[in-house]
Coordinates of C-alpha atoms in Angstrom, one line a residue:
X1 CA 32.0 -3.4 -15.5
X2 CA 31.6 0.4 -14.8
X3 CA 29.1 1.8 -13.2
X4 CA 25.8 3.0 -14.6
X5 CA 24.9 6.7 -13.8
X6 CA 21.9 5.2 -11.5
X7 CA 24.3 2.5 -9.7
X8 CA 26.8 5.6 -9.3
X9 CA 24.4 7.9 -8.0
X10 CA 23.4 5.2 -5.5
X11 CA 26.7 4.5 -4.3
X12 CA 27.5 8.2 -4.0
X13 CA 24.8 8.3 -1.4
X14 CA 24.9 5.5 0.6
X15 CA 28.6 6.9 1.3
X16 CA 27.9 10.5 1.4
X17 CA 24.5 10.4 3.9
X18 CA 25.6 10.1 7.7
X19 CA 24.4 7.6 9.9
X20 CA 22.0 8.5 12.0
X21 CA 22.4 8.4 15.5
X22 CA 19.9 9.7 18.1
X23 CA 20.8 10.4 21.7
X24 CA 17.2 9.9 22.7
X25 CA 14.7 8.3 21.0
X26 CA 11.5 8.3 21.1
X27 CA 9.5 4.6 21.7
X28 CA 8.6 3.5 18.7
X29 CA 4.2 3.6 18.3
X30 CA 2.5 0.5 17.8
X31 CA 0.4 0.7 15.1
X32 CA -1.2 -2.7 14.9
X33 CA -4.5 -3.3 13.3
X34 CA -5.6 -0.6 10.7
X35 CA -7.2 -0.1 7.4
X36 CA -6.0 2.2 4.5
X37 CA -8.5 4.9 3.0
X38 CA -7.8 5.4 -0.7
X39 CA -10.5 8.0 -1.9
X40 CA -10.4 11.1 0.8
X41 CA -6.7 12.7 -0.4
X42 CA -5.9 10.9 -3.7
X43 CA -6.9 10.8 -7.4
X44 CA -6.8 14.7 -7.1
X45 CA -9.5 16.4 -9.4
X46 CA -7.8 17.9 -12.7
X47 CA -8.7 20.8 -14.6
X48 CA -11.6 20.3 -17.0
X49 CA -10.0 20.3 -20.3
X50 CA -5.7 20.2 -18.9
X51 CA -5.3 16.7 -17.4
X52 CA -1.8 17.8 -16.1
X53 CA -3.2 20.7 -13.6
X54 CA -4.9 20.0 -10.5
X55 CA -7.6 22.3 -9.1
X56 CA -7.1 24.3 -6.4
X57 CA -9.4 22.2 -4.1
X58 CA -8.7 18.9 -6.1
X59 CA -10.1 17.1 -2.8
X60 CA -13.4 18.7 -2.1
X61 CA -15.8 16.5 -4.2
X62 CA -18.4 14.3 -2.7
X63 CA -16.5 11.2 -3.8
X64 CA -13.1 12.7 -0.9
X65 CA -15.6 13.5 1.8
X66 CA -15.2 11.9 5.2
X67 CA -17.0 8.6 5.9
X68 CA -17.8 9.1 9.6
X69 CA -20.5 7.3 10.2
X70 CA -18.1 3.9 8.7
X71 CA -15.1 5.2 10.1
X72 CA -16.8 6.0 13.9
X73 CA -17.7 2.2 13.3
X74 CA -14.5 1.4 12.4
X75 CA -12.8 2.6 15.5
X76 CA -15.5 0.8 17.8
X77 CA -14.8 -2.3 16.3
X78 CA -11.2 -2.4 17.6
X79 CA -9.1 -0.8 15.4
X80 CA -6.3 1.5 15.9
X81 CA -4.9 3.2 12.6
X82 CA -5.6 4.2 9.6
X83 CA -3.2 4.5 6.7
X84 CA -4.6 7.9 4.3
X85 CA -3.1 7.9 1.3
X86 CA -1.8 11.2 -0.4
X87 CA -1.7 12.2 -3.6
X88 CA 1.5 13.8 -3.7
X89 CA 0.9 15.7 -7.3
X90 CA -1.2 18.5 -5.8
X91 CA 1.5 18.6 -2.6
X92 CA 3.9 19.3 -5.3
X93 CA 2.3 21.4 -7.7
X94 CA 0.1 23.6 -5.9
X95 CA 1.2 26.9 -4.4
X96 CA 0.9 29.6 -2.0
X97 CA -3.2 29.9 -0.4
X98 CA -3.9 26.3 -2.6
X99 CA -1.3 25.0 -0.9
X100 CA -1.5 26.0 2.7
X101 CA -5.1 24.9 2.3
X102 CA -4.8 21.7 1.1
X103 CA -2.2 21.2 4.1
X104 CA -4.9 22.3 6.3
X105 CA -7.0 20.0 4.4
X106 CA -4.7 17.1 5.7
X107 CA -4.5 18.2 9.4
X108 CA -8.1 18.5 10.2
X109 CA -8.5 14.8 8.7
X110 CA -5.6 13.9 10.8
X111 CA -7.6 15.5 13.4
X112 CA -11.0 14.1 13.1
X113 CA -9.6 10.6 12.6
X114 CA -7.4 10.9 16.2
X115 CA -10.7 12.6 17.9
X116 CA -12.1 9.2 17.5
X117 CA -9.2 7.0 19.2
X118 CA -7.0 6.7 15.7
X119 CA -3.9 6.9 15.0
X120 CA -2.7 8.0 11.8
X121 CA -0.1 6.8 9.1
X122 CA 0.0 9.4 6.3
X123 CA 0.9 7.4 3.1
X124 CA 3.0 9.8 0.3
X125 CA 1.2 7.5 -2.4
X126 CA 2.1 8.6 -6.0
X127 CA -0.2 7.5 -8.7
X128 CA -0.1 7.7 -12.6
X129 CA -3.2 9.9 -13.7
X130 CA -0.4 12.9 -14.3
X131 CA 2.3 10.7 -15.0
X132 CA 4.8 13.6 -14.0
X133 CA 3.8 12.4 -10.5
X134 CA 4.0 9.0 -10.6
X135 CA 6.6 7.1 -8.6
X136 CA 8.7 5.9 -11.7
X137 CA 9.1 10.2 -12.8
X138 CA 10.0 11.0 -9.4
X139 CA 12.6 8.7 -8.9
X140 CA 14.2 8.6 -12.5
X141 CA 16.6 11.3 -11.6
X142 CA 17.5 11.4 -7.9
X143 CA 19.4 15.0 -9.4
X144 CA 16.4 15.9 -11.1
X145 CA 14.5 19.2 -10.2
X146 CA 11.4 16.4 -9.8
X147 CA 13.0 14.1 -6.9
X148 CA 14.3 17.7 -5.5
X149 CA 10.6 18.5 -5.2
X150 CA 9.6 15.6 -3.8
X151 CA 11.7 15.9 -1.4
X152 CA 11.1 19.2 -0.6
X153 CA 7.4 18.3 -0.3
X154 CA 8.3 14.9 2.3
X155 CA 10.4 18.1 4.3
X156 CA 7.6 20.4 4.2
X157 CA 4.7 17.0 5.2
X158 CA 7.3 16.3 8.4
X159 CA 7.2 19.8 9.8
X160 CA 2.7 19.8 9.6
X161 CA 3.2 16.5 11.4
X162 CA 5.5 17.4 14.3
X163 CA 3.3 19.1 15.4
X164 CA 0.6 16.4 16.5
X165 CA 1.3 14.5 19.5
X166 CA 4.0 11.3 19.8
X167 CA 3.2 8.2 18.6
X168 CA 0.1 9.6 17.1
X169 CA 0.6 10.1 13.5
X170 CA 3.9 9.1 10.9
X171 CA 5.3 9.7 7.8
X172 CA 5.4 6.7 4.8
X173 CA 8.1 8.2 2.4
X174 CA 6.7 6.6 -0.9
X175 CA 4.0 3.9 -1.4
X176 CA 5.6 1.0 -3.6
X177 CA 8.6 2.9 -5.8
X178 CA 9.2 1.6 -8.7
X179 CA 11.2 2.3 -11.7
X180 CA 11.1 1.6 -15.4
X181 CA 12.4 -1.1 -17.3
X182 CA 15.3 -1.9 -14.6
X183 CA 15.9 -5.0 -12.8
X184 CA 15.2 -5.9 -9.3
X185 CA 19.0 -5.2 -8.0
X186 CA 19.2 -1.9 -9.6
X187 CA 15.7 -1.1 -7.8
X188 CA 17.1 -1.7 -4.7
X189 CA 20.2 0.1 -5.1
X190 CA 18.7 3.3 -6.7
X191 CA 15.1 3.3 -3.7
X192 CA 18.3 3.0 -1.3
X193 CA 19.9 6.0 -1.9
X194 CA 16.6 8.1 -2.7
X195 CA 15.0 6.9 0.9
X196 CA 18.2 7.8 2.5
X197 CA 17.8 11.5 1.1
X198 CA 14.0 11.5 1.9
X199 CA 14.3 10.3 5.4
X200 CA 17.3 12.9 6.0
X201 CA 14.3 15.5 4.8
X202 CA 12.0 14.6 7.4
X203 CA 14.4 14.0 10.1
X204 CA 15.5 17.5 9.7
X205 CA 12.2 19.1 9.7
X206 CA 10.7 16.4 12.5
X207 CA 13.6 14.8 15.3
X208 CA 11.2 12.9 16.5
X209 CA 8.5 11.7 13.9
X210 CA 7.6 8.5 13.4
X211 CA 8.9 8.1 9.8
X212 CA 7.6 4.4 7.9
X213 CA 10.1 2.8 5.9
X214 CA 9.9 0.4 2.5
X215 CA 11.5 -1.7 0.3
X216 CA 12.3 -1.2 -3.4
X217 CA 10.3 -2.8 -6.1
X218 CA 6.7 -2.3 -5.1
X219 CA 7.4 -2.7 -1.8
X220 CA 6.9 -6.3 -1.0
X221 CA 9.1 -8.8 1.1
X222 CA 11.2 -9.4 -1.6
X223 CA 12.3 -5.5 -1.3
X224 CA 12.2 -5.3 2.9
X225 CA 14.8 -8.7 2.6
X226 CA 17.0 -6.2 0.6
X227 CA 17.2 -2.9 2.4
X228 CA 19.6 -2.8 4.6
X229 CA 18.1 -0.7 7.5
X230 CA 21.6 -0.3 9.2
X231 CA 21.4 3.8 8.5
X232 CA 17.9 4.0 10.2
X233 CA 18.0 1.8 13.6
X234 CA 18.7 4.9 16.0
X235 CA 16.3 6.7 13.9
X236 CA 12.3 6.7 15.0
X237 CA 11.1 4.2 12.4
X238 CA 9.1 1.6 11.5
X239 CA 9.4 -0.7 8.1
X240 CA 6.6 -2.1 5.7
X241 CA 6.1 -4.8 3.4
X242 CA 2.9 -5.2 1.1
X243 CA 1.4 -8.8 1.0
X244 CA -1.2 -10.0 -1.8
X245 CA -0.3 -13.3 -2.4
X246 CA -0.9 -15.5 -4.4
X247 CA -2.1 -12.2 -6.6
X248 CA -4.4 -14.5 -8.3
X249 CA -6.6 -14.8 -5.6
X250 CA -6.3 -12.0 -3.8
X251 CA -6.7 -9.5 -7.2
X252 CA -9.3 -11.8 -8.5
X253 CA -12.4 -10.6 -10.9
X254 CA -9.8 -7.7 -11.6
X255 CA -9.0 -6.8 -15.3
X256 CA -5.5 -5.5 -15.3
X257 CA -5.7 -4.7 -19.2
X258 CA -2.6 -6.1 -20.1
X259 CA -2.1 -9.0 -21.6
X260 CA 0.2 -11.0 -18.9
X261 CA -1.9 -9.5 -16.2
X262 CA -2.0 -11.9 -13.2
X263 CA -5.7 -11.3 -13.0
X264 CA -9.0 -11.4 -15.0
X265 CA -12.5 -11.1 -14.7
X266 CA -12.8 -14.5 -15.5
X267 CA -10.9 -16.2 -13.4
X268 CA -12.9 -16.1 -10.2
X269 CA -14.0 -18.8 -7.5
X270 CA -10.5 -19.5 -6.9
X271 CA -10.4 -20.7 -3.2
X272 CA -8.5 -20.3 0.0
X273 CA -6.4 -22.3 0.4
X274 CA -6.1 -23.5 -2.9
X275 CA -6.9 -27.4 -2.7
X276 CA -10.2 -26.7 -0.9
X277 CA -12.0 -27.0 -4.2
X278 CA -11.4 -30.0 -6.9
X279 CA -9.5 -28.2 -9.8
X280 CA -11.5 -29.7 -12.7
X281 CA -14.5 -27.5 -10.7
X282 CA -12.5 -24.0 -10.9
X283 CA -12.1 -24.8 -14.4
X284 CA -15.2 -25.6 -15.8
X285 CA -16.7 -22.6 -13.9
X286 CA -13.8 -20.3 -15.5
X287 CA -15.1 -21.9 -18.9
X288 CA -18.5 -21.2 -18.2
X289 CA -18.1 -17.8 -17.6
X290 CA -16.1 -17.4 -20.5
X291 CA -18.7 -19.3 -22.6
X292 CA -21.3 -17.0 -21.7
X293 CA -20.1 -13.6 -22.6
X294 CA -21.5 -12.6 -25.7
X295 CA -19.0 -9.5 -25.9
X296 CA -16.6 -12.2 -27.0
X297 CA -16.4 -13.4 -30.6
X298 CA -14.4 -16.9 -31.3
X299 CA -10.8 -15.7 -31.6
X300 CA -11.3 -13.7 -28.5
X301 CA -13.1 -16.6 -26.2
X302 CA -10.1 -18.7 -27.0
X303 CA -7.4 -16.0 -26.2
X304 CA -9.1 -15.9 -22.5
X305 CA -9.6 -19.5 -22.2
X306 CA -5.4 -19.6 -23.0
X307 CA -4.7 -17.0 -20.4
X308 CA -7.3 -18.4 -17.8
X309 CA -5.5 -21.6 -18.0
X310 CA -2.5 -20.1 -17.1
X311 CA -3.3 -18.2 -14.3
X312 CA -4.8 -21.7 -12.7
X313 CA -2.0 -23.9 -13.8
X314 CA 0.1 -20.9 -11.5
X315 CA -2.2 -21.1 -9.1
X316 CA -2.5 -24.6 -8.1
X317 CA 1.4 -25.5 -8.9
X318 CA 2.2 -22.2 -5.9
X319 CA -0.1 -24.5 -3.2
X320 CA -1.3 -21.5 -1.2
X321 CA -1.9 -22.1 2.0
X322 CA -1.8 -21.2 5.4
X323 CA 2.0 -22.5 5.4
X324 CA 3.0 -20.3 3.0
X325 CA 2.2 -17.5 4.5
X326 CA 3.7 -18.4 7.8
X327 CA 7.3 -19.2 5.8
X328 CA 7.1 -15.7 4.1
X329 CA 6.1 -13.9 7.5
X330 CA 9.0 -16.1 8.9
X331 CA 11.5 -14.7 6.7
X332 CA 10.3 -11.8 7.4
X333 CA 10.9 -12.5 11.0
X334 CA 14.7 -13.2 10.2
X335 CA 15.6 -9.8 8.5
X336 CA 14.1 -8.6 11.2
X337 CA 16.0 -10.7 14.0
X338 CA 19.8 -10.4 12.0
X339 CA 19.2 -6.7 12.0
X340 CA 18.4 -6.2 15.4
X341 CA 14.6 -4.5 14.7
X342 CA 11.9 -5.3 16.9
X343 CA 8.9 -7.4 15.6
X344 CA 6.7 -4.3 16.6
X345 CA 8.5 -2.0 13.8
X346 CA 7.3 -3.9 11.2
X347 CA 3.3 -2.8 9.7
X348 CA 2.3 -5.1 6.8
X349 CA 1.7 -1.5 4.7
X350 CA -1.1 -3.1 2.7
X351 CA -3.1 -6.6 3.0
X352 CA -6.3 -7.8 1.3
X353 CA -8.7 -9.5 -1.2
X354 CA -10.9 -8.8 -3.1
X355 CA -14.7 -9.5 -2.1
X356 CA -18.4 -10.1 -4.0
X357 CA -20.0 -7.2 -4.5
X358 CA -22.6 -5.2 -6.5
X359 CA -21.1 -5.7 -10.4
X360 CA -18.1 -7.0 -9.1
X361 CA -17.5 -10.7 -8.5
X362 CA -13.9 -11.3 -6.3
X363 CA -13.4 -13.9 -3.6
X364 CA -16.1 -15.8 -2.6
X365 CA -16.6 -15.0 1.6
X366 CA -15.9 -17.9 2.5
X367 CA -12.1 -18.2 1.0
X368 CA -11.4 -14.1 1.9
X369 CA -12.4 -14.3 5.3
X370 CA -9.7 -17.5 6.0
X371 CA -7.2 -15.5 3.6
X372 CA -7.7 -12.4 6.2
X373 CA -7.6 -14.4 9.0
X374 CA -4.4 -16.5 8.2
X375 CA -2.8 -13.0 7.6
X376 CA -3.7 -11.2 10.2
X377 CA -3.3 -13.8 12.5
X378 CA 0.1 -15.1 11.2
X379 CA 1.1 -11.3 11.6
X380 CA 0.5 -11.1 15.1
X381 CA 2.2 -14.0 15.7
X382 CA 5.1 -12.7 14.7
X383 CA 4.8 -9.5 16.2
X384 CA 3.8 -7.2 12.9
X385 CA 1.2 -4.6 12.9
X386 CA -1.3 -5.0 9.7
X387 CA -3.8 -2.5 7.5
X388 CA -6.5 -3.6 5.3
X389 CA -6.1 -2.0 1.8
X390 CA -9.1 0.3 0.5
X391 CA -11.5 -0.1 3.5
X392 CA -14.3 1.7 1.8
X393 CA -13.9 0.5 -1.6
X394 CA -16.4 -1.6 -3.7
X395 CA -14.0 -4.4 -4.3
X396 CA -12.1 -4.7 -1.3
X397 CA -13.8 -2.8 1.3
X398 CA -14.6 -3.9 4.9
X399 CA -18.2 -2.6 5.1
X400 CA -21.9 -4.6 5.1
X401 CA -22.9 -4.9 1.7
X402 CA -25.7 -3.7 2.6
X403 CA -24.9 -0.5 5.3
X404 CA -21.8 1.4 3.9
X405 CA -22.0 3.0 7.5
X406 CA -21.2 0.1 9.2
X407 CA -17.6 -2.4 9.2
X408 CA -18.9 -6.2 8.4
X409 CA -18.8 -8.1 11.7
X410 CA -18.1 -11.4 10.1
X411 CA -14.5 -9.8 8.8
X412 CA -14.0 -8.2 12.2
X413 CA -14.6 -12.2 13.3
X414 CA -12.2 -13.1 11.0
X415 CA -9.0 -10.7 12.1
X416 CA -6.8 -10.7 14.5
X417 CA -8.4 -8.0 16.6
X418 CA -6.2 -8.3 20.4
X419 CA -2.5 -8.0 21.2

């Protein structure tokens, strides 16, 4: 079967791109228990009016300024990173004075977050509010004038970050890539040969940075088992996998909008692990819910109650529990181990569950704080560095419901704070 022009462009790559070999390396940090902040650099502000042009400050609203008081907390409370997303559309589309100051932007939050004993992941995090930005443009064409921005832009972020000191800040290349409409294998094959160009970018502009590397396809285990990280063991890097799973309880109260969403906002009270509640009880508090909503006529009450049934039947016949994680985290472990990485290379990118919260209703406290604490403690256990997703956020912050200043002591409890 010939190649297709992606498979082609892949295989060009992978033979074309050198190996990379470093005579010294620098140690590789540990970044080990951290959160990810979502709203200080991303979901850039658009102009009023043209909802495919940034402003020139798209980050200086009151919803992007920095939460000091939670994050000074934050830091006291034992943790070590944090993971700040970008959005790259503004690092790509802005120019000349917007651009140097939105760079500057970057380093003095870099800054402020290190001043209080963090380190710093900075997460190239593509979104789909301009779709021209989002991960599935930039990759489409890896000869594309996009991807040649792109990369351009990852070249541009390595040189700002060489300049901090070692082991204090890194580079993530993309958050979750993804592609349309192709199947898992051609994700891999086609992520392969773009991070390959994109890590060559930043090595060149930074010989020593810290550079964080992913699988294909969202960016979960699945995608770590098949990247073959041969090109990048000299290299200073670490690797990532995602981990919400089952997605049905971690991304409950959630309303995807889509029909075979894994998620809605009436199926909630699903426990951790998944046999601590009798399932005849998850089901007649889904149908209650259900039952209840009077934005619902009868056709539509009996479309959810077919797709609520679903989502439990998936969810009790996957048996979630705390031995589940430890297989994934184990296989994990293996790629790891055949490879030749050390444990302490590996970050779980992006953990988490959803939480009960003013006009939002995810995970009961009780089943998210053993969900977090299985993780986090299964991750340490095999040697991997974790982040909390969205520390600050309504639905799956880490903060007191009741003091956004301060991080909740009873999840802090809950993690796996030492090592």
């Amino acid at each position: 079967m010939p190649l297709t022009r992606r498979e082609f462009l892949s295989a060009f790559a992978a033979t074309a791109m050198p190996a990379y070999a470093w005579a010294e390396t620098v140690p590789t940090p540990n970044f080990r228990r951290g959160g990810s902040i979502h709203s200080m650099m991303n979901w850039g502000i658009l102009r009023d009016g043209d909802p495919q042009h940034y402003l020139p400050r798209p980050f200086d609203t009151p919803r992007n300024a920095f939460p000091e008081a939670f994050t000074r907390d934050f830091a006291r409370s034992g943790f070590d990173f944090i993971r700040l997303t970008l959005d790259v559309g503004p690092f790509m589309q802005l120019q000349g004075a917007d651009r140097e100051a939105l760079e500057r932007k970057l380093t003095d939050n870099i800054r402020s977050f290190h001043d209080l004993g963090l380190a710093v992941i900075v997460d190239c995090h593509p979104v789909e509010q301009v779709p021209t930005y989002s991960p599935q443009s930039i990759l489409d064409d890896l000869e594309g004038p996009l991807f040649v921005d792109y990369t351009a832009m990852i070249g541009r972020l390595a040189a700002l970050l060489a300049d901090f000191p070692t082991g204090r800040v890194a580079l993530e290349l993309m958050n979750e890539p993804t592609m349309r409409d192709t199947s898992h294998r051609t994700q891999v094959k086609v992520w392969g040969a773009a991070q390959l160009v994109l890590h060559d970018a930043a090595r060149r502009a930074a010989v020593d940075l810290p550079i964080l590397l992913t699988g294909a396809d969202y960016g979960g285990i699945s995608g770590l088992r098949d990247l073959d990280p041969s090109p990048y063991i000299d290299s200073n890097t670490l690797f990532s996998f995602h981990y919400y799973l089952p997605i049905s309880f971690t991304h409950q109260g959630f309303d995807f909008g889509t029909p075979d969403a894994p998620a809605t906002p009436y199926v909630v009270d699903l426990p951790y692990p998944y046999d601590a509640l009798p399932p005849k009880e998850i089901a007649a508090a889904i149908e209650a819910r259900i039952a209840a909503d009077t934005t619902l006529d009868a056709a539509g009450k009996a479309a959810q109650r077919d797709h609520a049934r679903r989502i439990l039947a998936e969810f009790l016949s996957q048996a979630w529990n705390r031995a589940s994680i430890e297989r994934d985290f184990a296989d994990v472990g293996t790629w790891a181990d055949r490879n030749g990485i050390a444990r302490h290379r590996i970050v779980i990118g992006e953990c988490g569950a959803t939480r009960r919260a003013a006009g939002f209703t995810g995970a009961a406290d009780l089943y998210r704080l053993r969900w977090l604490s299985d993780v986090t403690h299964l991750a340490q256990a095999g040697g991997f560095g974790w982040a909390l997703w969205d520390i600050n956020s309504r639905e799956m912050g880490i903060s007191k419901l009741d003091d956004k200043d301060r991080v909740d002591p009873d999840i802090v409890a809950a993690l796996a704070m030492s090592g």
